[in-house]
Amino acid sequence: MSTTDGALAEATEIAQALAGGPVAVSRLVTGGRNSRIWRVASGDRAFALKQYPSRRDDPRNRLATEVGALRLMERHGIDTVPRVLGVDGEHGYALLSWIEGRDVAEVGDADIDAAIAFLTAVHGLRAAPWAAEQPPAAEACLNGREIEQQIQGRLARLRDAARDEHELIDFIDNYVALRLAVESRKAHEAVAAAGLAFDAELPQEWRSLVPSDFGFHNSLRRPDGALAFLDFEYFGWDDPVKLTADIVLHPGRPLEPTKRQRFRQAATRLYGGDPAFAGRLSAYLPLFGLRWVLILLNEFIPERWQRRVLAGETGSWSDVKARQLTRAQEFLASLAEKLEA
């Protein structure tokens, strides 16, 4: 039996157990880049079966995080996300309600407003029962020092894992690192001018529950035109500045300048109960941009590439690395434009 056949057989067995009857299972080629998504048909019903990376490959408990987030939202009536219908924690699967929809190819003003409405509902859960049980968001950034450390960690990992990739090393040493030195100095100065401490953790009262890695790349347009939101493996407590920066900058679904401005202004109103939110966002946005440059280069790291392969990546490693280096170079070149308010 091939690896593909074995994966399908396992998914079918688990889907049948979770759905409680005979099923037909097919792999969705548009599934996530880290997790596998299977479509499950049982009679006239359809479900999504999500298979999470092994804890051996990723120590974060993505399944528990997403299931906890979805159940919290269900308890509080947020209905623009899937429902959890069954969990196989031993094998790393969750059976979710099926949401019919298509890729959000174009983002309009109404979509920006729908995203803000969803984030407003999630922000409102901060004091709700079970909210305190939610974990920190993946790679939470609660002060400027943490952002710098994450960037430096990514730089070091790339240099170590891809030391023979001369074009990559030239790019990160002679472009990214030099830009980091400039933007880091500016961020320190901006934070100090605002009367803030660069390395002081954000107080709990200004943190929020956030669907980290949230954006229109993780959305579906339903037949009626409304949006549904997917993928909460990174959900948890964080500074909403990071969430806002990621949506404004995300290379997976770039926003037009007017849409970036609309979202940034709306997020500033949403999280503006924190008087320092706008200042932190302006100070840290360039650093988050450099962080995204390095995220685009994840495919150079062998274990990250293997995770992509397991999730269904079909391109050759050399071709994918060349593509991602070009994307990272283009993103850095356009970063100044992306940072405009």
XYZ file of C-alpha atoms in Angstrom:
341
model
C 0.000 0.000 0.000
C 1.360 3.420 -0.923
C 1.726 6.230 1.613
C -1.183 8.042 -0.048
C -3.415 4.965 0.127
C -2.450 4.420 3.757
C -3.304 8.006 4.681
C -6.695 7.718 2.979
C -7.421 4.399 4.695
C -6.593 5.868 8.122
C -8.663 9.001 7.487
C -11.603 6.884 6.341
C -11.452 4.661 9.422
C -11.315 7.625 11.787
C -14.030 9.553 9.925
C -16.313 6.548 10.092
C -15.795 6.238 13.840
C -16.388 9.953 14.438
C -19.365 10.238 12.068
C -20.944 7.038 13.377
C -21.542 5.310 10.052
C -20.291 4.581 6.541
C -18.446 7.450 4.871
C -16.734 8.386 1.635
C -13.542 10.374 2.137
C -11.577 12.470 -0.346
C -8.527 14.665 0.109
C -8.928 18.403 -0.401
C -5.961 19.678 -2.401
C -6.710 23.194 -1.179
C -6.144 22.237 2.450
C -3.740 24.017 4.769
C -0.005 24.062 4.283
C 0.601 22.274 7.584
C -2.542 20.231 8.219
C -4.439 17.879 5.930
C -8.105 18.450 5.179
C -10.421 15.634 4.079
C -13.981 15.965 2.819
C -16.263 13.388 4.416
C -19.602 12.405 2.887
C -22.057 10.432 5.009
C -25.438 10.012 3.341
C -26.643 13.483 2.468
C -24.359 15.134 5.036
C -20.849 16.500 4.549
C -18.099 17.100 7.097
C -14.508 18.301 7.142
C -11.960 15.995 8.743
C -8.841 17.871 9.792
C -5.624 15.969 10.410
C -3.077 17.891 12.470
C 0.723 17.560 12.374
C 2.199 14.985 14.705
C 3.340 16.299 18.071
C 6.693 14.732 17.225
C 7.009 17.230 14.358
C 5.454 20.203 16.155
C 5.288 20.288 19.968
C 2.383 22.737 19.923
C -0.946 21.015 20.482
C -2.659 22.469 17.429
C -5.661 20.167 17.737
C -6.409 21.102 21.352
C -5.912 24.793 20.588
C -8.302 24.843 17.644
C -10.921 22.640 19.304
C -10.814 24.811 22.436
C -11.184 27.999 20.397
C -14.071 26.671 18.304
C -15.920 25.388 21.357
C -15.453 28.707 23.136
C -16.889 30.544 20.142
C -19.775 28.100 19.874
C -20.691 28.649 23.525
C -20.972 32.354 22.839
C -22.912 32.162 19.602
C -20.209 33.068 17.082
C -21.579 31.296 14.032
C -19.126 32.231 11.277
C -16.758 29.366 12.123
C -16.974 25.559 11.901
C -18.456 23.496 14.725
C -16.552 20.666 16.389
C -18.457 17.410 15.918
C -15.894 14.878 17.088
C -12.268 14.534 18.146
C -9.719 11.717 17.948
C -6.924 13.102 20.065
C -4.854 9.924 19.940
C -4.423 10.100 16.166
C -4.695 13.887 15.815
C -8.010 14.387 13.999
C -11.050 16.616 14.442
C -14.368 16.238 12.626
C -15.803 19.657 11.811
C -18.993 20.900 10.222
C -18.670 21.451 6.497
C -18.842 25.055 5.287
C -19.720 25.437 1.636
C -17.814 28.253 0.039
C -15.082 29.377 -2.292
C -11.768 31.163 -2.005
C -11.970 34.879 -1.242
C -10.262 36.053 -4.406
C -11.148 39.741 -4.058
C -11.500 41.591 -0.775
C -14.072 44.391 -0.678
C -15.021 46.936 1.960
C -17.833 44.678 3.178
C -15.294 41.886 3.737
C -13.082 44.178 5.803
C -16.132 45.096 7.859
C -17.076 41.416 8.274
C -13.581 40.601 9.521
C -13.730 43.468 12.017
C -17.178 42.310 13.200
C -15.777 38.830 13.789
C -12.718 40.164 15.640
C -15.007 42.380 17.717
C -16.982 39.302 18.789
C -13.786 37.419 19.667
C -12.403 40.458 21.518
C -15.615 40.468 23.543
C -14.836 36.996 24.901
C -11.924 38.187 27.053
C -13.888 38.025 30.311
C -16.077 35.073 29.337
C -16.015 31.751 31.187
C -13.338 29.440 29.728
C -11.448 32.405 28.209
C -8.743 32.131 30.853
C -8.207 28.495 29.813
C -7.081 29.540 26.340
C -3.317 29.327 25.752
C -1.033 32.114 24.606
C -1.307 32.590 20.853
C 1.417 30.918 18.821
C 4.551 33.072 18.854
C 2.809 35.726 20.929
C 4.608 39.070 21.024
C 3.889 40.905 24.255
C 6.734 43.421 23.959
C 9.181 44.759 21.413
C 12.032 42.627 22.698
C 10.101 39.458 21.873
C 9.590 40.596 18.288
C 13.329 41.236 17.925
C 14.179 37.873 19.471
C 11.837 36.030 17.128
C 13.416 37.748 14.125
C 16.940 36.992 15.330
C 15.951 33.384 16.009
C 14.600 32.993 12.484
C 17.733 34.563 11.025
C 19.972 32.202 12.987
C 17.931 29.167 12.027
C 18.030 30.058 8.338
C 21.785 30.668 8.431
C 22.351 27.332 10.134
C 19.951 25.224 8.054
C 20.800 26.754 4.686
C 24.460 27.676 5.053
C 25.232 26.428 1.511
C 22.439 28.510 -0.042
C 24.659 31.422 -1.054
C 21.934 33.572 -2.610
C 19.801 33.199 0.506
C 22.681 34.017 2.860
C 23.545 37.092 0.796
C 19.934 38.268 1.017
C 19.511 37.835 4.758
C 22.969 39.192 5.681
C 23.162 42.132 3.278
C 19.532 43.145 3.038
C 17.357 41.776 5.853
C 19.882 42.164 8.678
C 20.836 45.672 7.602
C 17.183 46.697 7.369
C 16.567 45.136 10.785
C 19.286 47.286 12.365
C 17.628 50.438 11.003
C 14.041 49.477 11.863
C 14.961 48.192 15.315
C 16.599 51.518 16.192
C 13.542 53.415 14.931
C 11.209 51.163 16.936
C 13.186 51.733 20.136
C 13.053 55.481 19.573
C 9.325 55.493 18.772
C 8.429 53.427 21.818
C 10.550 55.619 24.095
C 8.979 58.777 22.617
C 5.554 57.345 23.462
C 6.634 56.841 27.061
C 6.642 53.041 26.812
C 9.221 50.424 27.755
C 10.431 48.309 24.842
C 10.944 45.193 26.949
C 7.993 45.516 29.358
C 5.300 42.861 28.895
C 1.897 44.132 27.876
C -0.447 44.150 30.905
C -3.208 41.544 30.830
C -5.896 44.226 30.604
C -4.676 45.210 27.116
C -4.210 41.684 25.793
C -6.919 40.040 23.753
C -7.945 36.659 22.471
C -6.863 36.616 18.859
C -7.157 34.141 15.985
C -3.474 34.366 15.083
C -2.813 33.710 11.374
C -6.228 35.205 10.777
C -6.976 36.733 7.420
C -8.715 36.363 4.107
C -6.412 33.483 3.150
C -8.212 31.552 5.906
C -11.716 32.573 4.874
C -14.422 31.236 2.599
C -17.070 33.139 0.707
C -20.384 31.373 1.251
C -22.968 31.120 -1.539
C -24.811 34.147 -0.113
C -21.611 36.223 -0.222
C -21.013 36.236 3.547
C -17.649 35.172 4.933
C -16.805 32.202 7.125
C -13.501 32.021 8.988
C -11.274 28.957 9.326
C -8.080 27.692 10.916
C -7.655 28.479 14.610
C -4.585 26.345 15.372
C -2.725 29.428 16.642
C -5.578 30.984 18.649
C -4.870 32.472 22.072
C -3.854 35.482 24.126
C -1.660 38.106 22.501
C -1.130 41.779 21.871
C -3.717 42.665 19.198
C -1.007 44.807 17.604
C 0.509 41.602 16.227
C -2.829 40.412 14.851
C -3.411 43.782 13.185
C 0.089 43.872 11.724
C -0.248 40.350 10.357
C -3.518 41.095 8.574
C -2.207 44.357 7.126
C 0.995 42.674 5.929
C 0.041 39.048 5.218
C 1.578 37.979 1.872
C -0.938 35.163 1.432
C -3.753 37.597 0.592
C -2.295 41.085 0.064
C -4.710 43.938 0.657
C -4.986 46.952 -1.620
C -3.829 50.208 0.013
C -7.366 51.480 0.640
C -8.334 48.153 2.224
C -5.233 48.137 4.418
C -6.081 51.628 5.569
C -9.715 50.699 6.235
C -8.717 47.675 8.300
C -6.007 49.515 10.237
C -8.354 52.356 11.159
C -11.107 49.943 12.209
C -8.678 47.874 14.300
C -7.451 51.036 16.002
C -11.039 51.820 16.973
C -11.670 48.236 18.110
C -8.574 47.953 20.306
C -8.353 51.646 21.107
C -9.409 51.163 24.708
C -5.684 50.656 25.132
C -4.365 54.228 24.803
C -0.973 53.002 23.540
C -2.328 50.680 20.829
C -1.849 53.037 17.863
C 1.645 54.023 18.992
C 2.773 50.420 19.411
C 1.304 49.477 16.049
C 3.225 52.217 14.242
C 6.444 51.393 16.088
C 6.322 47.636 15.614
C 4.802 47.350 12.133
C 8.193 47.467 10.312
C 9.553 44.719 12.578
C 6.551 42.521 11.869
C 7.166 43.179 8.177
C 10.715 41.833 8.495
C 9.357 38.855 10.408
C 7.109 38.093 7.418
C 10.093 38.286 5.072
C 11.683 35.469 7.063
C 8.461 33.446 7.337
C 8.373 33.376 3.537
C 11.730 31.579 3.681
C 10.548 28.729 5.923
C 10.834 26.261 3.030
C 14.632 26.475 3.251
C 14.454 24.706 6.632
C 14.392 20.923 6.023
C 11.914 19.982 8.748
C 9.548 22.754 7.662
C 9.780 21.484 4.094
C 8.958 17.947 5.210
C 5.856 19.263 6.937
C 4.807 20.925 3.689
C 5.322 17.645 1.833
C 3.200 15.746 4.337
C 0.484 18.375 3.940
C 0.451 17.820 0.167
C 3.122 20.051 -1.403
C 3.913 18.659 -4.858
C 6.569 21.017 -6.222
C 10.282 20.242 -6.188
C 12.213 21.590 -3.203
C 14.653 23.557 -5.371
C 11.822 25.199 -7.323
C 9.902 26.067 -4.164
C 12.991 27.556 -2.512
C 13.690 29.704 -5.573
C 10.069 30.862 -5.644
C 10.015 31.731 -1.952
C 13.307 33.624 -2.106
C 11.890 35.740 -4.925
C 8.718 36.358 -2.922
C 10.754 37.394 0.127
C 12.889 39.769 -1.945
C 9.812 41.349 -3.516
C 8.076 41.653 -0.147
C 11.068 43.443 1.390
C 11.302 45.779 -1.601
C 7.629 46.752 -1.209
C 7.623 46.947 2.590
C 7.774 50.741 2.824
C 4.587 51.019 0.764
C 2.844 48.427 2.937
C 3.630 50.405 6.078
C 1.783 53.535 5.006
C -1.146 54.331 7.271
